[in-house]
Coordinates of C-alpha atoms in Angstrom, one line a residue:
Chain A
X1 CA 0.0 0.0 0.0
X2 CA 1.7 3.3 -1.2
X3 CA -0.5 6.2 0.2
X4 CA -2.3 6.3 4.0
X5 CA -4.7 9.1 4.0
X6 CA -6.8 9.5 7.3
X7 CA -10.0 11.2 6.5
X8 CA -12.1 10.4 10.0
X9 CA -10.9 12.8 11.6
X10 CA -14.3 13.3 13.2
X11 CA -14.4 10.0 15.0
X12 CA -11.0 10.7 16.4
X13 CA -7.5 12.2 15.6
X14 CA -3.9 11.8 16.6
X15 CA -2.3 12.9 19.8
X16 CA -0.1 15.8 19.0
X17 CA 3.9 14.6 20.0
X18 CA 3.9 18.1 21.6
X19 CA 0.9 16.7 24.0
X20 CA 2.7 13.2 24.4
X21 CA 5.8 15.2 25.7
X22 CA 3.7 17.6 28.0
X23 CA 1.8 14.4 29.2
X24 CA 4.9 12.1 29.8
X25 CA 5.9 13.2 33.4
X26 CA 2.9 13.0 34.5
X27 CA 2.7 9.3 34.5
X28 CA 6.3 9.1 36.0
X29 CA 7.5 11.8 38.2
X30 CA 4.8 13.9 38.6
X31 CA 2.5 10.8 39.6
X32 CA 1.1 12.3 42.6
X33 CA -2.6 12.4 43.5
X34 CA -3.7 15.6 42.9
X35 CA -5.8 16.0 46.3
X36 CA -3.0 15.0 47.9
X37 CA -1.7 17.5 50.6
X38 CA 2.4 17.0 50.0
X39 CA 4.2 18.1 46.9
X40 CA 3.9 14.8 45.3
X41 CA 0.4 16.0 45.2
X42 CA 0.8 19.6 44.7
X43 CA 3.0 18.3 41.2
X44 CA -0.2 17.0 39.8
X45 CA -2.3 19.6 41.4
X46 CA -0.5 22.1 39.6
X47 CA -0.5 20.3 35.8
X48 CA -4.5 20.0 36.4
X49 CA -4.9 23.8 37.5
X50 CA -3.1 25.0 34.3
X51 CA -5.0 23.0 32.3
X52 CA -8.2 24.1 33.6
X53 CA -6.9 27.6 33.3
X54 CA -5.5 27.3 29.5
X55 CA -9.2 26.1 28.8
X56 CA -11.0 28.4 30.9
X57 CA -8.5 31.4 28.9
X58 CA -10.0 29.8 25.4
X59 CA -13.4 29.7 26.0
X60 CA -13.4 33.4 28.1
X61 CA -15.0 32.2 31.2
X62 CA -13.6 31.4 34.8
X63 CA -11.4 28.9 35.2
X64 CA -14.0 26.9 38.2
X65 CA -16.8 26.9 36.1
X66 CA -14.4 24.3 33.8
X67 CA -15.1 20.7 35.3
X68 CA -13.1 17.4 33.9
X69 CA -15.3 14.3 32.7
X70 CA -14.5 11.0 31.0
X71 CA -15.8 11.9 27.6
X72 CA -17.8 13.7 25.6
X73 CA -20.6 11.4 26.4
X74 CA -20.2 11.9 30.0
X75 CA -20.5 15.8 30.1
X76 CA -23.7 15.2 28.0
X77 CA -25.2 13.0 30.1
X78 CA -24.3 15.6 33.3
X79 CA -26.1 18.0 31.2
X80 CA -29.1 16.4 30.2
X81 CA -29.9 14.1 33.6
X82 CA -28.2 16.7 36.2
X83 CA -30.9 19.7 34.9
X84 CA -33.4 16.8 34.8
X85 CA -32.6 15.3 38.9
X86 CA -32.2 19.2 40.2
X87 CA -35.7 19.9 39.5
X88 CA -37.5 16.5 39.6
X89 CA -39.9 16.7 37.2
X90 CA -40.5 18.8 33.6
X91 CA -39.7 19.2 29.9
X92 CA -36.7 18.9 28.0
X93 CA -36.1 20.3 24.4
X94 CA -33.7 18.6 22.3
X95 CA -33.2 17.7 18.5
X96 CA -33.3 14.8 16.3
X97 CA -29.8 14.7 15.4
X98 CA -28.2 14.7 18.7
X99 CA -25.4 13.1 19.5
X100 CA -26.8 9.2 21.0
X101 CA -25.2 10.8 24.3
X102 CA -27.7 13.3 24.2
X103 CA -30.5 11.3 22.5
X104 CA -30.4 8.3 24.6
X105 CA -30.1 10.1 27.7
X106 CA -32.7 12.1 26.9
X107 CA -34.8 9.1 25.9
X108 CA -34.1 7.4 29.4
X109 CA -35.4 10.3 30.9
X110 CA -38.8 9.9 29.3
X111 CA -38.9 6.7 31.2
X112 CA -38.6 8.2 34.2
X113 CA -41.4 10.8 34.0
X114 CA -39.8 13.6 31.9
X115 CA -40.9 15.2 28.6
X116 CA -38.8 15.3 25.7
X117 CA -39.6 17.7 22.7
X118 CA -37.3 16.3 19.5
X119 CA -37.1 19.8 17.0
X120 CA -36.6 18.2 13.8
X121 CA -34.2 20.0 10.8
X122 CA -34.5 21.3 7.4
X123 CA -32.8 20.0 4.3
X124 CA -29.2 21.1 5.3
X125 CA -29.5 19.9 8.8
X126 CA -30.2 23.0 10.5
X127 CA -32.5 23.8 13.5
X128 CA -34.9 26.6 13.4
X129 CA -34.9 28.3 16.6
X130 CA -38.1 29.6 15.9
X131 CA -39.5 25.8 16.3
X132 CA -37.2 25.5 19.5
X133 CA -39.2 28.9 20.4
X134 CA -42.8 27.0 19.6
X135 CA -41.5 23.9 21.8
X136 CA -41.2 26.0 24.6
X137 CA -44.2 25.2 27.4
X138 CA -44.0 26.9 31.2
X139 CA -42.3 24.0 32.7
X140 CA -39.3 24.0 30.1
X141 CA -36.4 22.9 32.4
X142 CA -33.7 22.8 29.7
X143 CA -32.6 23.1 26.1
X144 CA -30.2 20.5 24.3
X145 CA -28.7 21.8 21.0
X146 CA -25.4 20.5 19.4
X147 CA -23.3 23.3 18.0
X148 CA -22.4 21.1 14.6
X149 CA -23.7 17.8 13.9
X150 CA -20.3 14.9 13.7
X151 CA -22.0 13.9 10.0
X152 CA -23.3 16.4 8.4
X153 CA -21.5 19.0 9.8
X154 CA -24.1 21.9 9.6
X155 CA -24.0 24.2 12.6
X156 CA -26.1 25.5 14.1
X157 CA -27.8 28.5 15.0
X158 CA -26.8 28.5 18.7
X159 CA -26.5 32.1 19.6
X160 CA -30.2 32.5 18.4
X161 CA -31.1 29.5 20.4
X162 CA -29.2 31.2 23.0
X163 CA -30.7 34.1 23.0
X164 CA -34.5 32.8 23.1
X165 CA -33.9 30.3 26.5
X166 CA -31.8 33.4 28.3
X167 CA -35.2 34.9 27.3
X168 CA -37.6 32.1 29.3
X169 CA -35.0 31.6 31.6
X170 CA -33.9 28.1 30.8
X171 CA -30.8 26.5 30.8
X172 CA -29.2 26.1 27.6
X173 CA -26.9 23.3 27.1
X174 CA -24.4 22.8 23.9
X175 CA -22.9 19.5 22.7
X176 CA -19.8 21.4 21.0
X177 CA -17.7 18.2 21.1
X178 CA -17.6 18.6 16.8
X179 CA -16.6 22.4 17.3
X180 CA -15.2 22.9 19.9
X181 CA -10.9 24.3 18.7
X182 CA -12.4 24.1 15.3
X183 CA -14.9 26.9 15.2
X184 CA -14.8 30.0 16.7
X185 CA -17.4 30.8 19.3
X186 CA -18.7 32.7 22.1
X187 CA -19.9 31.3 25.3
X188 CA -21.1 34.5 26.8
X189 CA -22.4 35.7 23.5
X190 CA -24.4 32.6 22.6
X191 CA -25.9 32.3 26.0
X192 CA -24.7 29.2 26.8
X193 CA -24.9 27.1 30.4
X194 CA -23.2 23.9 30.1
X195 CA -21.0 23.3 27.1
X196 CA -19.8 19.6 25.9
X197 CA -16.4 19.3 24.4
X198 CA -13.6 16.8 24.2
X199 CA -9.7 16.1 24.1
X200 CA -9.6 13.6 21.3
X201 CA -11.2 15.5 18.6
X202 CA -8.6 18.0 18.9
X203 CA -5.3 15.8 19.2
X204 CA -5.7 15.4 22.5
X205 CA -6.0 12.4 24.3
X206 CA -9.0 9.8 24.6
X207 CA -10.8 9.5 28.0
X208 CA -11.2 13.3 29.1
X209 CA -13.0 15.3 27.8
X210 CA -14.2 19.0 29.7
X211 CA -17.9 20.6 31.1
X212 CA -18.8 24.1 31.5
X213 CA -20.5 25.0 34.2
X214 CA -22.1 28.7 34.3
X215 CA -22.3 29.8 37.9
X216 CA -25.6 29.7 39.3
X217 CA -26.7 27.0 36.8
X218 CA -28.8 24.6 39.8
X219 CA -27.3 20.8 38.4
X220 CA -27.2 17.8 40.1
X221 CA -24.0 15.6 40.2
X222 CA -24.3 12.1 39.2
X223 CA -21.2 10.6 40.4
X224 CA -20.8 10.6 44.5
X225 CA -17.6 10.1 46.2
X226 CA -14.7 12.7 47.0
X227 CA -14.7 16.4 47.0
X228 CA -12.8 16.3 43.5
X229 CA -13.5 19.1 40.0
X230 CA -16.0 21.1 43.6
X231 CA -18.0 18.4 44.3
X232 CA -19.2 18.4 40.7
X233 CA -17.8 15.1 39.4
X234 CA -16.4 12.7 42.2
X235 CA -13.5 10.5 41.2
X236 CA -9.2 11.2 41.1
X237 CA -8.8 13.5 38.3
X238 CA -7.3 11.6 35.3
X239 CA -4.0 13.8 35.7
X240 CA -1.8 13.0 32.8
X241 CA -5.2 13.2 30.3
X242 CA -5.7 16.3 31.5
X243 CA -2.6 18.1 31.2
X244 CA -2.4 16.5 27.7
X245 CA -6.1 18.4 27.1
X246 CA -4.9 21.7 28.3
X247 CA -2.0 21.5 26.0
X248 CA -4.1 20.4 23.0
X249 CA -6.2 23.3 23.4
X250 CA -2.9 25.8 23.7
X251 CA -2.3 24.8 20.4
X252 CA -5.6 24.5 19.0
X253 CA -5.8 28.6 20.2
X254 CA -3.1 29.3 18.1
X255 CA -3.6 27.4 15.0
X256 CA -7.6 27.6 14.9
X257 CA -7.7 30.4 12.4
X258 CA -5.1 29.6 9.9
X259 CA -6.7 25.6 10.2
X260 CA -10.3 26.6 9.5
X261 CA -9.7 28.5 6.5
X262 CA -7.0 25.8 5.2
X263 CA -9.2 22.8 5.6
X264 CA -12.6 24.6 4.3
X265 CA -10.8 25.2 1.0
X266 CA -9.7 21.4 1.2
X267 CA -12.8 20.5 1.9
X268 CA -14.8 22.3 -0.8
X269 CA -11.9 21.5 -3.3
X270 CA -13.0 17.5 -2.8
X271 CA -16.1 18.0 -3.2
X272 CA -15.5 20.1 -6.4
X273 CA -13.4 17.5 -7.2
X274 CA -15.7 14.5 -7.0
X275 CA -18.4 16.4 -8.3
X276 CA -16.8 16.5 -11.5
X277 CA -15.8 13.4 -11.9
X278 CA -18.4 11.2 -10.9
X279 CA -22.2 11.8 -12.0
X280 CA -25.4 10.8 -9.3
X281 CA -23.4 12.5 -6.5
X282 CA -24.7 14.9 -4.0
X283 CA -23.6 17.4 -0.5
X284 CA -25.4 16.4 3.1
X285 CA -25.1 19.8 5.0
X286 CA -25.3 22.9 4.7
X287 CA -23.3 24.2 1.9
X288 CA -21.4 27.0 4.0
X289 CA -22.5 26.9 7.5
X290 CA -20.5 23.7 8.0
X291 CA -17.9 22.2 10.0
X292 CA -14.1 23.1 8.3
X293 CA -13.2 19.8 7.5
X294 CA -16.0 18.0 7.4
X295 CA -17.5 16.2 3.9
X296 CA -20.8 14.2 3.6
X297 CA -21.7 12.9 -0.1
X298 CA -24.4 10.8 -1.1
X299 CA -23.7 8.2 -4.3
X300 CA -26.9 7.2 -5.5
X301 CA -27.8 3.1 -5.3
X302 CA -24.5 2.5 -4.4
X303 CA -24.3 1.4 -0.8
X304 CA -21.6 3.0 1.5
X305 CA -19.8 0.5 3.2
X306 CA -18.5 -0.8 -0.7
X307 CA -17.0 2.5 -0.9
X308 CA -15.6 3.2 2.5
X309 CA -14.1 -0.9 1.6
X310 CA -12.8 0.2 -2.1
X311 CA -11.2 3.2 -0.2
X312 CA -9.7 1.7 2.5
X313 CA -8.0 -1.0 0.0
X314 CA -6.6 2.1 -2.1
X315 CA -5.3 3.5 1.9
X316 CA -8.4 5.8 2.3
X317 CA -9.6 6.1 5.7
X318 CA -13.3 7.2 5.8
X319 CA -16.4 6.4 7.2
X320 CA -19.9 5.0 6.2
X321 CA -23.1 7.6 6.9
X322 CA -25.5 3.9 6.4
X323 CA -24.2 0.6 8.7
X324 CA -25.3 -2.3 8.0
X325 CA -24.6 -4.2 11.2
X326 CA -25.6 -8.2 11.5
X327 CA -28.1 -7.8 8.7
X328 CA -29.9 -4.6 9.2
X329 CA -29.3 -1.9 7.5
X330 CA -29.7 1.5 9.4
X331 CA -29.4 4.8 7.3
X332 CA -28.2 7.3 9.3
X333 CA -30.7 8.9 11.4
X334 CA -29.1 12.4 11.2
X335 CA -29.8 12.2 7.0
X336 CA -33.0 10.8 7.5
X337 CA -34.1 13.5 10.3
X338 CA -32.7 16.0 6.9
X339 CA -35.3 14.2 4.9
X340 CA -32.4 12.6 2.6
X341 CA -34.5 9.8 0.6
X342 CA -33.3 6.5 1.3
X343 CA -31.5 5.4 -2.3
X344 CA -29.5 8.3 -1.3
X345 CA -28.8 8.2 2.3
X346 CA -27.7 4.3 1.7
X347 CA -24.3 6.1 -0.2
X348 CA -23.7 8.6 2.0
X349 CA -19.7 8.8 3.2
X350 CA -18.8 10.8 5.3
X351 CA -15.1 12.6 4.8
X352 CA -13.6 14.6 8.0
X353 CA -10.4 16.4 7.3
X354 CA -8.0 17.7 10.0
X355 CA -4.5 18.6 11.0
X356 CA -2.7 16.0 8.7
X357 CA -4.6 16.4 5.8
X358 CA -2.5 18.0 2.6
X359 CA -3.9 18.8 -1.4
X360 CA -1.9 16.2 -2.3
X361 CA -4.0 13.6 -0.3
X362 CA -7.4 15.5 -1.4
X363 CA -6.5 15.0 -5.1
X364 CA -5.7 10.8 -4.2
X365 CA -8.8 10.6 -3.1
X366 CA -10.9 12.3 -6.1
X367 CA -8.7 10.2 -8.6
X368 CA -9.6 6.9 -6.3
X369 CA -13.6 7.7 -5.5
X370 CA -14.6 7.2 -9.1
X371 CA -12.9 4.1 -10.4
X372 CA -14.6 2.4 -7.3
X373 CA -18.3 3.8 -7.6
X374 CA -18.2 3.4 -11.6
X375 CA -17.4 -0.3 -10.9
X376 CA -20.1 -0.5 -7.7
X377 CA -22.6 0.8 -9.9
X378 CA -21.8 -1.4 -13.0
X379 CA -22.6 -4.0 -10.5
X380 CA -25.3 -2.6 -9.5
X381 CA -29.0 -4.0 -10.6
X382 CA -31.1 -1.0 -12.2
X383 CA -33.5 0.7 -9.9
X384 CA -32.4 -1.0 -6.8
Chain B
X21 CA -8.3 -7.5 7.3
X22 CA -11.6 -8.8 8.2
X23 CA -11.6 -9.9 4.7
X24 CA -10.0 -12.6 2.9
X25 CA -7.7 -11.8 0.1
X26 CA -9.9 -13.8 -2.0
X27 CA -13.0 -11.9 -1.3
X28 CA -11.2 -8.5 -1.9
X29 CA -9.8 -9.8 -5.0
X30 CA -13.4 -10.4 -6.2
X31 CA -14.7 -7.2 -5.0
X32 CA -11.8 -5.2 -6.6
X33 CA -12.7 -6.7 -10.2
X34 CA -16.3 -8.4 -10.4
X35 CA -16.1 -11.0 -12.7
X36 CA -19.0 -11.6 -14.8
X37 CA -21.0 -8.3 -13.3
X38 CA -23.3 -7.1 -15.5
X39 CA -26.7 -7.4 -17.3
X40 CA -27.6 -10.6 -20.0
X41 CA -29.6 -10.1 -23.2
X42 CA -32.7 -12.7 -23.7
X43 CA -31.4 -14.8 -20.6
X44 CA -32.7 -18.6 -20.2
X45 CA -33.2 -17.9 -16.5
X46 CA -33.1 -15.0 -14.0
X47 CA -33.6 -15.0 -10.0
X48 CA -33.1 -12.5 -7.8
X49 CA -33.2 -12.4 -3.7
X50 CA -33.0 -9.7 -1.3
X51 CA -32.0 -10.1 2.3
X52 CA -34.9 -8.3 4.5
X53 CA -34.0 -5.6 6.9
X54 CA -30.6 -5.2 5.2
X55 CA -31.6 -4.5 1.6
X56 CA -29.2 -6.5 0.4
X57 CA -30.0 -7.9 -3.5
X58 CA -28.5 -9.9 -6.1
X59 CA -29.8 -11.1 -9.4
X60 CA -28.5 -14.0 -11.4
X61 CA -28.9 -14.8 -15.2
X62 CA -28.3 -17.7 -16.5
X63 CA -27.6 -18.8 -20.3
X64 CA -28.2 -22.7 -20.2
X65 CA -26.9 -25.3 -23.2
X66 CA -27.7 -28.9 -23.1
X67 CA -28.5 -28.3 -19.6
X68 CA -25.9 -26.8 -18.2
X69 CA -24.8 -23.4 -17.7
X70 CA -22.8 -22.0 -20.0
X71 CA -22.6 -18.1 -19.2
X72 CA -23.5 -16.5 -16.0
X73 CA -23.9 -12.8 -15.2
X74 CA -25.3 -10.9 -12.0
X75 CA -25.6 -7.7 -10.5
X76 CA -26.1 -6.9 -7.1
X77 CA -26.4 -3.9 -4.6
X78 CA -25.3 -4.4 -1.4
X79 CA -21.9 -4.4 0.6
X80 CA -18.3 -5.2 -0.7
X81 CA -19.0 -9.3 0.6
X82 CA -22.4 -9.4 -1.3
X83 CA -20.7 -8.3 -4.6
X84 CA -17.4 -10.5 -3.7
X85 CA -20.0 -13.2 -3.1
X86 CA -21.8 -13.1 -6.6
X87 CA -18.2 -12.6 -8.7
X88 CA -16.7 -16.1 -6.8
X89 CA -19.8 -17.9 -6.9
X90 CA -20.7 -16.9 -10.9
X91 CA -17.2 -18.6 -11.2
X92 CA -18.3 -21.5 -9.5
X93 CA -21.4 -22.3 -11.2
X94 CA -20.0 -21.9 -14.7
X95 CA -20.7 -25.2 -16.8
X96 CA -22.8 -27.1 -14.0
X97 CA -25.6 -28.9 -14.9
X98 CA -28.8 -26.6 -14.1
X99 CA -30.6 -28.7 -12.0
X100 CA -27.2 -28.9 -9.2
X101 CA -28.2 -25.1 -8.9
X102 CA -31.6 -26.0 -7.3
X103 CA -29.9 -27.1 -3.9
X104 CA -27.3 -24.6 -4.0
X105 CA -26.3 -23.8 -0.5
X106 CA -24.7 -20.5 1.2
X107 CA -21.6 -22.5 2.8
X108 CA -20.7 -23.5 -1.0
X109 CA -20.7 -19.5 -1.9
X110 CA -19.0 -18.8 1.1
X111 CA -16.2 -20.5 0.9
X112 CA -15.8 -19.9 -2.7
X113 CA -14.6 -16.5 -0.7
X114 CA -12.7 -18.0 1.7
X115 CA -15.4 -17.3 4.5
X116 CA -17.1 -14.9 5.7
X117 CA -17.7 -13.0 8.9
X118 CA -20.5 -13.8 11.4
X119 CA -22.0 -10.2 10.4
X120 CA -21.7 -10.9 6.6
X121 CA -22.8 -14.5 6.4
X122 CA -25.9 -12.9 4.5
X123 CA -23.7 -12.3 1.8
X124 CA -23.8 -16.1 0.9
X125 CA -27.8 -16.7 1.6
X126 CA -28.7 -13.7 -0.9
X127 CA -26.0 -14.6 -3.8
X128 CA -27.2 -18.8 -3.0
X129 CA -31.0 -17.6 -2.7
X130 CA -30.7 -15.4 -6.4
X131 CA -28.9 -18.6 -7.9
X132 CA -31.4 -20.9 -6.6
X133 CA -34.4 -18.9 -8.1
X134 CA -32.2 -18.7 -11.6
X135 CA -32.3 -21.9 -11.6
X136 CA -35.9 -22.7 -11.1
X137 CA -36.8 -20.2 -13.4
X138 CA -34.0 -21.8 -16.4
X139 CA -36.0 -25.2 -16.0
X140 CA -39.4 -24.1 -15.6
X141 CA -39.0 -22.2 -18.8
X142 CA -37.4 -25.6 -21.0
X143 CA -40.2 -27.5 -19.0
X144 CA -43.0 -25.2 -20.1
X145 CA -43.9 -23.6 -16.6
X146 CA -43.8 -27.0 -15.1
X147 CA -40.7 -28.4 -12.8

């Protein structure tokens, strides 16, 4: 195999070596635990402070409203069940394309007394506040909107969103795991309470990912135990993790701009690219308001996983937007909620572009997508 | 690879993919719930096969499936076809995953129904 080229970059991406070497003491020397009173301790206590304080400096708010989770799937489920247990009772508002944290926690949470209201999307996968606005009933307790969708990519109108539950006085809660070092954005401005957003998109490290807390936001913890991240989230602080995090997001500060402008010409140049080459193909998203990296296209009555196969035999990494897993087929929810019809949203693939990505590699993978979906389709029976 | 080299080989280039003019039997099957389809034609001299072509939509086994097992079936006598089985197509691809093993029962099920059809029409709707 000549050519790697990683284009998942969405589902995860590569620890930067500059993190590795920031993390590296702390699984050695700097072991300590950080609630530790000595200075074994106070090591570890002070790789976790700066940490918290580099994020806190990126996202312009103070540096204890910044908690440490496990994941991104963690802080969304603190979100969604700690609004939920502080109050006891009432309504949620989320939408159809959540993340499955956010969906499934707040589908659990309808078996145990709450309401859910799921806002659907238009054809580019966007929101309309002014149906988050309708949704709205007097015992509201919180609203659940993603700032960009891992498929599509489409973000989303948060600071409107914002604006309206600052409005009713609801908590607003974003799942910014997607954009989060990748797209600019205003916590303050956008009115947000509780913000998502993880390590590993941003070549960080897997298993930490951060919370935002706003002061005076009434939450519930889930986990009990010590007096660890202010009683918000009992459990030792995963140390090394977390200074790799704060680090990641150092860098992410200062190469945000320059990376969101480079990989948003890559990105459009591929689908230029394909577009050209290979007829019956369309865009999933919005066709601006999108992540920077991040390309869904549909080929029609071909079926995804023979693509993402006949790339990753040329060295393409990419991913399928249908799965067909022990015989079912399941079309990805997020195209369907977009009203994608099915011959389409069975040949959706999904391309996310990041850090490593070069033109070279984006003119590979235009040269090897048509080759394999003219063959697919010559396979193909017609009107299947 | 969770694929055999022979199964990629026969997903890479499809042997005998493609549509037949005036066949002398066609079948198809589709795999419920996964969509999965293939469809078989059959050109049959002195009761035997004697050209093969399918087309299928589906994922990279189902299409690896139909290329090895066209191969397979080239020359037999028709009525072997009728009790074709899914092991037979799967390991004319080396085997299969426990996820994929649908591959074989849609590409066996669509040769199967070829078949039938191939000898009902030289029997005069009657088998």
């Amino acid at each position: 195999m000549s050519r790697r080229v990683y284009l998942d970059h969405n589902a995860s991406t590569p620890v930067h070596p500059d993190v590795v070497a920031e993390m590296l003491p702390y699984f050695g020397e700097r072991f300590g635990n950080p609630s530790s009173v000595h200075g074994f301790g106070r090591e570890a206590r002070a790789g976790v402070d700066l940490a918290r304080d580099r994020i806190a400096k990126f996202l312009k708010v103070p540096a204890d409203e910044v908690v440490f989770t496990s994941g991104g799937t963690e802080s969304d489920n603190m979100a969604l069940k700690g609004l939920a247990f502080a109050r006891g009772k009432g309504h949620l508002i989320t939408s159809k394309i959540e993340h499955h944290a956010v969906l499934r926690a707040a589908e659990w949470l309808e078996t145990q007394g709450f309401a859910v209201t799921y806002v659907g999307v238009d054809e580019y996968g966007m929101v309309d506040p002014d149906e988050v606005k309708r949704a709205i009933r007097p015992d509201t307790i919180g609203i659940s909107i993603m700032h960009a969708n891992s498929e599509a990519g489409t973000i989303q109108p948060v600071a409107a969103i914002g604006a309206l539950a600052r409005e009713h006085g609801i908590p607003f809660h974003v799942d910014a795991v997607q954009t989060f070092g990748k797209v600019e954005f205003d916590v303050n401005a956008c009115g947000i309470d509780l913000l998502s957003f993880s390590a590993h998109k941003i070549y960080g490290p897997k298993g930490v990912a951060g919370f935002y807390m706003r002061k005076g936001t009434k939450l519930q913890s889930l986990q009990h135990g010590g007096d660890h991240e202010r009683r918000r989230r009992a459990g030792t602080e995963n140390v090394p993790s977390i200074v790799g995090f704060g680090k990641a997001v150092e860098i992410r500060a200062r190469e945000l701009k320059d990376e969101h402008v480079r990989l948003t010409a890559l990105r459009d140049r591929l689908w230029e690219g394909i577009r050209a080459r290979v007829p019956d193909v369309r865009l999933n998203g919005h066709p601006t308001e999108r992540l920077p990296g991040t390309c869904n296209l549909s080929y029609r009555g071909v079926e995804s996983e023979s693509i993402v196969l006949g790339l990753d035999l040329k060295g393409i990494g990419v991913s399928a937007g249908s799965a067909c897993t022990a015989g079912s087929v399941e079309p990805s929810y997020v195209l369907v909620a977009m009203g994608v019809p099915l011959e389409w949203a069975m040949g959706a693939v999904r391309s996310s572009l990041g850090g490593s990505t070069t033109a070279e590699d984006i003119e590979y993978v235009i040269e090897s997508v048509e080759p394999i979906v003219r063959k697919l389709r010559a396979a193909m029976p017609v009107g299947a | 690879m969770r694929y055999s080299p022979t199964l990629l080989d026969h997903f890479l280039n499809p042997r005998n993919a493609g549509l037949m003019r005036e066949p002398d039997g066609t079948g198809v099957d589709e795999y419920e719930g996964c969509g999965d389809l293939a469809r078989f034609f059959l050109r049959v001299r002195d009761g035997r096969v004697s050209e093969v072509r399918f087309q299928t939509y589906g994922c990279g086994p189902t299409i690896a499936a139909a290329s090895a097992a066209s191969e397979k079936v080239a020359g037999r006598p028709v009525e072997e076809l009728l009790n074709i089985k899914p092991q037979e197509v799967e390991e004319a691809v080396d085997g299969l995953p426990e996820d994929r093993k649908h591959a074989a029962d849609v590409v066996a099920g669509a040769l199967r129904a070829a078949a039938l059809d191939a000898l009902r029409r030289r029997r005069g709707g009657e088998v």
